Coordinates of C-alpha atoms (C1' of nucleotides) in Angstrom, one line a residue:
Chain F
M1 CA -19.3 25.7 -4.4
A2 CA -21.3 23.0 -2.7
V3 CA -19.3 20.5 -0.8
E4 CA -18.4 17.5 -2.9
G5 CA -18.7 14.0 -1.6
S6 CA -21.6 14.6 0.8
T7 CA -24.2 11.8 1.2
D8 CA -26.6 13.9 -0.9
D9 CA -26.9 12.1 -4.2
G10 CA -30.1 13.8 -5.0
P11 CA -33.6 12.4 -5.3
S12 CA -32.7 10.3 -8.3
Q13 CA -34.9 7.3 -8.4
P14 CA -34.0 3.7 -9.1
G15 CA -31.1 4.1 -11.6
L16 CA -27.4 4.0 -10.8
T17 CA -26.1 6.2 -8.0
R18 CA -22.6 6.8 -6.9
Q19 CA -23.6 5.3 -3.6
A20 CA -25.0 2.2 -5.4
L21 CA -21.6 1.9 -7.3
A22 CA -19.7 2.1 -4.0
Q23 CA -21.9 -0.6 -2.4
A24 CA -21.7 -2.8 -5.4
A25 CA -17.9 -2.4 -5.4
L26 CA -17.8 -3.4 -1.8
R27 CA -19.7 -6.6 -2.5
V28 CA -17.4 -7.5 -5.3
L29 CA -14.4 -6.7 -3.2
E30 CA -15.7 -9.0 -0.4
R31 CA -16.4 -11.7 -2.9
E32 CA -13.4 -11.6 -5.2
G33 CA -10.7 -9.6 -3.4
V34 CA -8.9 -6.6 -4.7
N35 CA -7.4 -8.5 -7.6
G36 CA -10.8 -9.5 -8.7
L37 CA -12.3 -6.0 -8.4
S38 CA -12.8 -4.8 -12.0
M39 CA -15.1 -2.2 -13.5
R40 CA -16.7 -5.0 -15.6
K41 CA -17.6 -7.1 -12.4
V42 CA -18.9 -4.0 -10.6
A43 CA -21.1 -3.2 -13.6
A44 CA -22.3 -6.8 -13.8
E45 CA -23.2 -6.7 -10.0
L46 CA -25.5 -3.8 -10.9
G47 CA -26.9 -5.5 -14.0
V48 CA -25.3 -3.0 -16.3
K49 CA -22.5 -2.8 -18.8
A50 CA -19.0 -1.6 -17.8
A51 CA -19.2 1.5 -20.0
S52 CA -22.2 2.7 -18.0
L53 CA -20.1 3.3 -15.0
Y54 CA -18.2 6.0 -16.7
W55 CA -21.2 8.2 -16.7
H56 CA -21.1 8.3 -12.9
V57 CA -17.4 8.1 -12.3
R58 CA -14.4 9.5 -14.1
N59 CA -12.3 6.3 -13.8
K60 CA -11.5 3.3 -11.7
E61 CA -9.4 5.5 -9.3
E62 CA -12.6 7.5 -8.5
L63 CA -14.5 4.4 -7.9
L64 CA -11.9 3.3 -5.4
D65 CA -12.2 6.6 -3.6
L66 CA -15.9 5.9 -3.2
L67 CA -15.2 2.4 -2.1
T68 CA -12.7 3.7 0.5
D69 CA -15.3 5.8 2.1
E70 CA -17.9 3.0 1.9
L71 CA -15.4 0.8 3.8
M72 CA -15.7 3.2 6.7
A73 CA -19.5 3.3 6.7
D74 CA -19.9 1.0 9.7
A75 CA -16.8 2.0 11.7
E76 CA -17.6 3.1 15.2
A77 CA -15.8 5.5 17.5
P78 CA -14.9 4.0 21.0
P79 CA -17.0 5.0 24.0
R80 CA -16.1 8.3 25.7
E81 CA -14.7 6.7 28.9
G82 CA -11.4 6.9 30.6
D83 CA -8.4 9.1 29.9
W84 CA -7.3 10.3 26.5
R85 CA -4.7 7.6 26.3
G86 CA -7.2 4.8 26.7
Q87 CA -9.5 6.4 24.2
L88 CA -6.8 6.9 21.6
R89 CA -5.6 3.4 22.0
E90 CA -9.1 2.1 21.6
Y91 CA -9.5 4.2 18.4
C92 CA -6.4 2.6 16.9
L93 CA -7.2 -0.9 18.0
R94 CA -10.8 -0.6 16.6
Y95 CA -9.5 1.0 13.3
R96 CA -7.1 -1.9 12.9
R97 CA -9.8 -4.5 13.6
H98 CA -12.2 -2.8 11.3
L99 CA -9.7 -2.9 8.4
L100 CA -8.8 -6.4 9.1
G101 CA -12.4 -7.4 9.0
K102 CA -12.9 -6.3 5.4
R103 CA -11.2 -8.3 2.7
D104 CA -8.1 -6.5 1.3
A105 CA -9.3 -3.2 2.9
A106 CA -5.8 -2.0 3.6
K107 CA -4.8 -2.4 0.0
V108 CA -7.7 -0.4 -1.2
V109 CA -7.3 2.4 1.4
A110 CA -3.5 2.6 1.2
G111 CA -2.4 5.9 0.2
R112 CA -5.8 7.1 -0.6
L113 CA -6.5 10.1 1.7
A114 CA -9.6 11.4 -0.1
P115 CA -11.7 12.1 2.9
G116 CA -15.3 10.9 2.4
P117 CA -18.2 11.7 4.7
H118 CA -17.8 8.6 6.8
L119 CA -14.2 9.3 7.5
L120 CA -14.9 12.9 8.2
R121 CA -17.4 11.9 10.9
L122 CA -14.7 9.9 12.7
M123 CA -12.1 12.6 12.3
E124 CA -14.4 15.3 13.7
D125 CA -15.0 13.1 16.8
Q126 CA -11.3 12.3 17.2
L127 CA -10.1 15.8 16.9
G128 CA -12.6 16.9 19.6
R129 CA -11.2 14.4 22.0
L130 CA -7.6 15.4 21.3
R131 CA -8.3 19.0 21.9
E132 CA -10.1 18.2 25.2
A133 CA -7.1 16.2 26.2
G134 CA -5.1 19.3 26.0
F135 CA -3.2 19.0 22.8
S136 CA -2.7 22.2 20.7
D137 CA -4.7 22.6 17.6
A138 CA -1.6 22.0 15.5
D139 CA -0.7 18.9 17.4
A140 CA -4.2 17.5 17.3
A141 CA -4.2 17.8 13.5
M142 CA -0.7 16.2 13.3
I143 CA -1.8 13.3 15.6
S144 CA -4.9 12.5 13.7
Y145 CA -2.9 12.2 10.5
L146 CA -0.2 10.2 12.2
L147 CA -2.4 7.7 13.8
G148 CA -4.2 7.1 10.6
A149 CA -1.0 6.6 8.6
F150 CA 0.3 4.3 11.4
V151 CA -2.7 2.0 11.5
Q152 CA -3.0 1.9 7.7
G153 CA 0.6 1.1 7.2
F154 CA 0.6 -1.5 9.8
V155 CA -2.5 -3.3 8.5
L156 CA -1.1 -3.2 5.0
Q157 CA 1.9 -5.3 6.2
E158 CA -0.5 -7.6 8.0
Q159 CA -3.0 -8.1 5.3
G160 CA -0.6 -8.3 2.4
P161 CA 1.1 -11.4 1.3
I162 CA 4.1 -12.3 3.5
S163 CA 5.9 -12.8 0.2
A164 CA 5.5 -14.8 -3.0
S165 CA 5.0 -17.8 -0.9
E166 CA 1.4 -16.4 -0.3
A167 CA -0.5 -18.2 -2.9
M168 CA 0.9 -21.6 -1.7
G169 CA -0.4 -23.3 1.4
A170 CA 2.1 -21.7 3.8
S171 CA -0.3 -20.8 6.6
R172 CA 1.4 -17.6 7.6
R173 CA 2.6 -19.3 10.8
E174 CA 4.5 -21.8 8.7
A175 CA 5.8 -18.9 6.6
A176 CA 7.1 -17.2 9.7
T177 CA 8.8 -20.4 10.8
T178 CA 10.4 -20.7 7.4
V179 CA 11.8 -17.2 7.6
G180 CA 13.1 -18.0 11.1
E181 CA 15.0 -21.0 9.8
Q182 CA 16.4 -18.9 6.9
L183 CA 17.6 -16.3 9.4
S184 CA 19.3 -18.7 11.7
G185 CA 20.8 -20.4 8.7
L186 CA 22.6 -17.2 7.6
P187 CA 26.4 -17.0 7.9
Q188 CA 27.0 -16.1 11.6
D189 CA 30.2 -14.1 10.9
T190 CA 28.5 -11.6 8.6
F191 CA 25.0 -11.6 10.2
P192 CA 25.6 -12.1 13.9
N193 CA 22.7 -10.0 15.0
L194 CA 20.1 -11.5 12.6
V195 CA 21.2 -15.0 13.6
A196 CA 21.1 -14.1 17.4
L197 CA 17.7 -12.4 17.1
A198 CA 16.1 -14.9 14.6
G199 CA 13.5 -15.9 17.2
D200 CA 12.8 -12.5 18.4
L201 CA 12.3 -11.3 14.9
T202 CA 9.8 -14.0 13.9
D203 CA 8.0 -15.1 17.1
P204 CA 5.9 -12.1 17.9
S205 CA 2.4 -12.1 16.6
M206 CA 1.1 -9.2 14.7
E207 CA -1.1 -8.3 17.6
A208 CA 2.0 -8.0 19.8
R209 CA 3.8 -5.9 17.1
F210 CA 0.9 -3.6 16.8
S211 CA 0.5 -3.2 20.5
F212 CA 4.2 -2.5 20.9
G213 CA 4.2 0.2 18.3
L214 CA 1.0 1.8 19.6
E215 CA 2.2 2.0 23.2
R216 CA 5.5 3.6 22.0
L217 CA 3.5 6.1 20.0
L218 CA 1.2 6.9 22.9
D219 CA 4.2 7.3 25.2
G220 CA 5.6 9.8 22.7
L221 CA 2.3 11.7 22.6
A222 CA 2.2 11.8 26.4
A223 CA 5.6 13.5 26.3
L224 CA 3.9 16.3 24.3
L225 CA 1.6 17.1 27.3
D226 CA 4.3 16.7 29.9
P227 CA 6.9 19.5 29.5
D228 CA 9.4 17.5 31.7
V229 CA 9.8 14.7 29.3
R230 CA 10.3 16.6 26.1
S231 CA 12.3 15.4 23.1
E232 CA 15.5 17.2 22.4
G233 CA 15.4 19.5 19.3
T234 CA 11.7 20.3 19.9
P235 CA 11.5 23.7 21.5
P236 CA 8.7 23.9 24.1
H237 CA 7.1 26.9 22.4
E238 CA 5.9 27.2 18.8
Chain Z
M1 CA 18.7 -26.3 2.6
A2 CA 20.8 -23.5 1.1
V3 CA 19.7 -20.1 1.9
E4 CA 17.3 -18.9 -0.9
G5 CA 17.6 -15.4 -2.3
S6 CA 21.3 -14.9 -1.8
T7 CA 23.2 -13.1 -4.5
D8 CA 24.5 -16.4 -5.7
D9 CA 22.8 -17.0 -9.0
G10 CA 25.4 -19.4 -10.2
P11 CA 28.0 -19.0 -12.9
S12 CA 25.3 -19.0 -15.6
Q13 CA 26.6 -16.9 -18.6
P14 CA 24.8 -14.4 -20.7
G15 CA 21.3 -15.7 -20.4
L16 CA 18.5 -14.4 -18.2
T17 CA 19.2 -14.3 -14.4
R18 CA 17.0 -13.5 -11.6
Q19 CA 19.1 -10.5 -11.0
A20 CA 18.8 -9.5 -14.6
L21 CA 15.1 -9.7 -14.3
A22 CA 15.1 -7.5 -11.2
Q23 CA 17.2 -4.9 -12.8
A24 CA 15.1 -4.9 -15.9
A25 CA 12.0 -4.5 -13.8
L26 CA 13.5 -1.6 -12.0
R27 CA 14.2 0.2 -15.3
V28 CA 10.7 -0.3 -16.5
L29 CA 9.4 0.9 -13.1
E30 CA 11.5 4.0 -13.3
R31 CA 10.4 4.7 -16.9
E32 CA 6.7 3.7 -16.7
G33 CA 5.6 3.7 -13.1
V34 CA 4.0 0.9 -11.3
N35 CA 0.9 0.8 -13.5
G36 CA 3.1 0.4 -16.6
L37 CA 5.1 -2.4 -15.0
S38 CA 4.0 -5.5 -16.9
M39 CA 5.6 -8.9 -17.5
R40 CA 5.5 -8.2 -21.2
K41 CA 7.4 -4.9 -20.8
V42 CA 10.0 -6.4 -18.6
A43 CA 10.5 -9.2 -21.1
A44 CA 10.8 -6.7 -23.9
E45 CA 13.4 -4.8 -21.8
L46 CA 15.4 -8.0 -21.9
G47 CA 14.8 -8.7 -25.6
V48 CA 12.8 -11.7 -24.8
K49 CA 9.2 -12.9 -24.8
A50 CA 6.9 -12.6 -21.8
A51 CA 6.5 -16.4 -21.5
S52 CA 10.3 -16.8 -20.9
L53 CA 10.1 -15.0 -17.6
Y54 CA 8.1 -17.8 -16.2
W55 CA 11.1 -20.1 -16.3
H56 CA 12.9 -18.0 -13.8
V57 CA 10.0 -16.7 -11.6
R58 CA 6.8 -18.3 -10.6
N59 CA 4.6 -15.3 -11.3
K60 CA 4.5 -11.6 -11.2
E61 CA 4.3 -11.5 -7.4
E62 CA 7.7 -13.2 -7.2
L63 CA 9.2 -10.7 -9.7
L64 CA 7.9 -7.9 -7.5
D65 CA 9.7 -9.5 -4.5
L66 CA 12.9 -9.5 -6.5
L67 CA 12.3 -5.8 -7.5
T68 CA 11.6 -4.9 -3.9
D69 CA 15.0 -6.1 -2.9
E70 CA 16.6 -4.5 -6.0
L71 CA 15.1 -1.2 -4.8
M72 CA 17.2 -1.5 -1.7
A73 CA 20.4 -2.2 -3.5
D74 CA 21.9 1.3 -3.2
A75 CA 20.4 2.2 0.2
E76 CA 23.0 3.3 2.6
A77 CA 23.2 3.2 6.4
P78 CA 23.8 6.4 8.2
P79 CA 27.3 7.1 9.8
R80 CA 28.0 5.7 13.1
E81 CA 28.1 9.0 15.0
G82 CA 26.2 10.5 17.9
D83 CA 23.7 8.8 20.2
W84 CA 21.3 6.1 19.3
R85 CA 18.5 8.6 18.8
G86 CA 20.3 10.6 16.2
Q87 CA 21.3 7.4 14.3
L88 CA 17.8 6.0 14.4
R89 CA 16.3 9.3 13.2
E90 CA 18.9 9.4 10.5
Y91 CA 18.0 5.8 9.5
C92 CA 14.3 6.8 9.1
L93 CA 15.0 10.0 7.3
R94 CA 17.3 8.2 4.9
Y95 CA 14.9 5.3 4.3
R96 CA 12.1 7.8 3.5
R97 CA 14.3 9.8 1.1
H98 CA 15.5 6.6 -0.5
L99 CA 11.9 5.4 -1.2
L100 CA 10.8 8.9 -2.4
G101 CA 13.7 8.9 -4.8
K102 CA 12.5 5.8 -6.7
R103 CA 9.4 6.1 -8.7
D104 CA 6.4 4.4 -7.0
A105 CA 8.8 2.6 -4.7
A106 CA 6.4 2.6 -1.8
K107 CA 3.6 1.1 -3.8
V108 CA 5.9 -1.8 -4.9
V109 CA 7.4 -2.4 -1.4
A110 CA 4.0 -1.9 0.5
G111 CA 3.2 -5.0 2.4
R112 CA 6.0 -7.0 0.9
L113 CA 8.1 -8.2 3.7
A114 CA 10.1 -10.7 1.8
P115 CA 13.6 -9.9 3.1
G116 CA 16.1 -10.0 0.3
P117 CA 19.8 -9.8 0.8
H118 CA 20.1 -6.0 0.5
L119 CA 17.4 -5.4 3.2
L120 CA 19.0 -8.1 5.4
R121 CA 22.3 -6.2 5.2
L122 CA 20.6 -3.0 6.6
M123 CA 18.6 -4.9 9.2
E124 CA 21.8 -6.5 10.5
D125 CA 23.5 -3.2 10.9
Q126 CA 20.4 -1.6 12.5
L127 CA 19.9 -4.4 14.9
G128 CA 23.5 -4.1 16.0
R129 CA 23.1 -0.4 16.8
L130 CA 19.8 -1.0 18.7
R131 CA 21.4 -3.7 21.0
E132 CA 24.4 -1.4 21.6
A133 CA 22.0 1.3 22.6
G134 CA 20.8 -0.9 25.4
F135 CA 17.6 -2.2 24.0
S136 CA 16.7 -5.8 24.8
D137 CA 16.8 -8.4 22.0
A138 CA 13.0 -8.6 22.0
D139 CA 12.7 -4.8 21.8
A140 CA 15.4 -4.4 19.2
A141 CA 13.5 -6.9 17.0
M142 CA 10.2 -5.1 17.6
I143 CA 11.7 -1.7 16.9
S144 CA 13.3 -2.8 13.7
Y145 CA 9.9 -4.0 12.4
L146 CA 8.1 -0.9 13.7
L147 CA 10.3 1.6 12.1
G148 CA 10.2 -0.2 8.7
A149 CA 6.4 -0.3 8.8
F150 CA 6.2 3.3 10.0
V151 CA 8.4 4.7 7.1
Q152 CA 6.8 2.5 4.5
G153 CA 3.3 3.4 5.6
F154 CA 4.1 7.1 5.6
V155 CA 5.8 7.2 2.3
L156 CA 2.9 5.3 0.8
Q157 CA 0.5 8.1 1.7
E158 CA 3.1 10.6 0.4
Q159 CA 3.8 9.0 -2.9
G160 CA 0.2 7.8 -3.6
P161 CA -2.4 10.0 -5.3
I162 CA -3.9 12.5 -3.0
S163 CA -7.2 11.3 -4.5
A164 CA -8.8 10.8 -7.9
S165 CA -7.8 14.4 -8.5
E166 CA -4.3 13.0 -9.2
A167 CA -4.3 12.6 -12.8
M168 CA -5.5 16.2 -13.3
G169 CA -3.2 19.2 -13.0
A170 CA -3.8 19.7 -9.3
S171 CA -0.2 20.2 -8.2
R172 CA -0.6 18.6 -4.8
R173 CA -0.3 22.0 -3.2
E174 CA -3.4 23.1 -5.0
A175 CA -5.0 19.8 -4.0
A176 CA -4.3 20.6 -0.3
T177 CA -5.7 24.0 -0.6
T178 CA -8.9 22.5 -2.2
V179 CA -9.3 20.1 0.6
G180 CA -8.7 23.0 3.0
E181 CA -11.5 25.0 1.4
Q182 CA -13.8 21.9 1.5
L183 CA -13.1 21.5 5.2
S184 CA -13.8 25.2 6.1
G185 CA -17.0 25.0 4.0
L186 CA -18.5 22.1 6.1
P187 CA -21.5 22.9 8.3
Q188 CA -20.0 24.3 11.4
D189 CA -22.6 23.0 13.8
T190 CA -21.9 19.3 13.0
F191 CA -18.2 19.6 12.2
P192 CA -16.9 22.3 14.5
N193 CA -13.5 20.8 15.0
L194 CA -12.8 20.1 11.3
V195 CA -13.8 23.7 10.4
A196 CA -11.7 25.1 13.2
L197 CA -8.6 23.0 12.4
A198 CA -9.0 23.2 8.5
G199 CA -5.7 25.1 8.3
D200 CA -3.9 22.9 10.8
L201 CA -5.0 19.8 8.9
T202 CA -3.9 21.0 5.5
D203 CA -1.0 23.4 6.0
P204 CA 1.8 21.1 7.3
S205 CA 4.2 19.7 4.6
M206 CA 4.8 16.1 4.4
E207 CA 8.2 16.6 5.8
A208 CA 6.7 18.2 8.9
R209 CA 4.2 15.4 9.3
F210 CA 6.9 12.8 9.0
S211 CA 9.3 14.6 11.4
F212 CA 6.4 15.0 14.0
G213 CA 5.6 11.3 13.9
L214 CA 9.2 10.3 14.0
E215 CA 10.0 12.4 17.0
R216 CA 7.0 11.0 18.9
L217 CA 8.1 7.6 18.1
L218 CA 11.7 8.3 19.2
D219 CA 10.3 9.8 22.5
G220 CA 8.3 6.5 23.0
L221 CA 11.5 4.4 22.4
A222 CA 13.5 6.6 24.8
A223 CA 10.9 5.8 27.5
L224 CA 11.8 2.1 27.0
L225 CA 15.4 2.9 28.2
D226 CA 14.4 5.1 31.0
P227 CA 12.4 3.3 33.7
D228 CA 11.0 6.5 35.2
V229 CA 9.0 7.5 32.1
R230 CA 7.3 4.2 31.5
S231 CA 3.9 3.7 30.0
E232 CA 1.1 2.4 32.2
G233 CA 0.2 -1.2 31.6
T234 CA 3.7 -2.2 30.6
P235 CA 5.3 -4.0 33.4
P236 CA 9.0 -3.0 34.0
H237 CA 10.2 -6.5 33.9
E238 CA 10.2 -9.1 30.9
Chain C
dA1 C1' 17.8 -26.3 -19.7
dC2 C1' 15.9 -22.5 -21.7
dC3 C1' 13.1 -19.9 -24.9
dT4 C1' 9.0 -19.1 -28.3
dG5 C1' 4.2 -19.0 -30.6
dA6 C1' -0.1 -19.1 -29.9
dA7 C1' -3.8 -19.0 -27.4
dC8 C1' -7.1 -18.2 -23.2
dA9 C1' -9.6 -15.4 -20.4
dC10 C1' -9.4 -11.4 -19.0
dC11 C1' -8.5 -5.9 -18.3
dG12 C1' -9.6 -0.1 -18.4
dT13 C1' -11.3 3.2 -21.4
dT14 C1' -13.5 5.6 -25.4
dC15 C1' -17.1 6.9 -28.3
dA16 C1' -20.5 6.8 -31.7
dA17 C1' -25.1 5.4 -31.3
dG18 C1' -29.3 4.5 -29.2
dT19 C1' -33.5 5.8 -26.0
Chain O
dA1 C1' -29.7 12.4 -19.2
dC2 C1' -28.3 7.9 -19.1
dC3 C1' -27.1 3.4 -21.0
dT4 C1' -25.2 0.1 -24.7
dG5 C1' -22.2 -2.2 -28.6
dA6 C1' -18.3 -2.5 -30.3
dA7 C1' -13.9 -1.7 -30.5
dC8 C1' -8.8 -0.5 -29.1
dA9 C1' -4.9 -1.6 -26.8
dC10 C1' -3.5 -3.9 -23.5
dC11 C1' -3.1 -7.6 -19.4
dG12 C1' -1.1 -12.5 -16.6
dT13 C1' -0.5 -17.1 -17.3
dT14 C1' -0.3 -21.7 -19.7
dC15 C1' 1.5 -25.1 -22.5
dA16 C1' 2.8 -27.6 -26.5
dA17 C1' 6.5 -27.0 -29.3
dG18 C1' 11.1 -25.9 -30.5
dT19 C1' 16.5 -25.9 -29.9

DNA sequence: ACCTGAACACCGTTCAAGT
DNA sequence: ACCTGAACACCGTTCAAGT
């Protein structure tokens, strides 16, 4: 009945700990990337054989769950200054920068909503601010999930390969240029919009794209608090 | 100088084609899931040895790019009825349902923005509707990217394992219940919000979460067209 | 031009066996 | 209780060799 996943790993002495596994996995991830992250390498990092890990962890998936929370260990909530909108924006910007700062973090975290203690700490804080801002309990819960999915999804695009041209030199800026040339080179009669917007589609930096999406989302949330600007189809009560 | 990735694979006869590879990969994906999708299995599907694939494709990444576009082959744009908001909503709902309908589709597509011909067809159509709705070229381009990232990111959470408890029986509804119990079981003095909102955090269906996010986003986009409800920090011009 | 055989250097996971 | 040896059934990729 005890809460699983707490920081309490017991007073076990030097040997392997779930926390030690998570930290070792993080070091391997930072050094070799997500494709180089294997049970054997994590074991070697701990001076142990791969089979030993299976005493502490059911399988690699579970190790990745631990790693996911370890990735959030040094994440910090923004200062409690300004209005809710500024604080929420800062939350998302920091979360994005945090993920971008860890190699392949988005690929590890993606679709893994096992809430470890470090993530719970942040959620607790964020939910408090949302309630204070005046959002209903139901909306606060929805918003917390929504922002998490939004940032994770976005960083995944950002951190992933732009395509198979990744491995090659193509410095991401070149890749974008190449895509732009492909777009403007399309037959204009069947793809008039893609040709016309080739520049608009390829020019914006990822920062600009993220900010754009974030501000739209914040506008939408603001409408929840202001009954005048409510979306159609969403009744004011509930 | 010719546009890469068009449907033109030349008049090559029975032998392997990039399109044949993509279709075979799709069949393997549907049958075995993303973890069972190997070069060797795709080759076997085509009655050929794994090494043969490397004549048509640089590596597995490139095969996944082809597969990504193949996944979009039977996607359909919504009917051209109603206002822009309804059409955009329908676009997102359909895209989500489309991805959910193909096994592990989000995991394959995630972070892979190599635009194949099938995706380009949809983008062309969507961009046209956005421009007709009155969005600027720059905004239309941003919105198209944003919606894609939003839906992909969301479905990734939805289609991925809820945690390491995936493999086990835990029927996702049970898993949610378990998470709920964990949350309400947290120490109330350090996690008051998580305890109070345990139900709100775990009750909503994925459909409800998606709809919530989508309507917020659409509200934010509507504000772009209506100068009265503009977000702070975003100057009216540009 | 296109495909194969054979090999290299890896994987995750299991399980009897050790201590 | 915790770790190892050894094996099983796989991987992606390369490359000389075939046709």
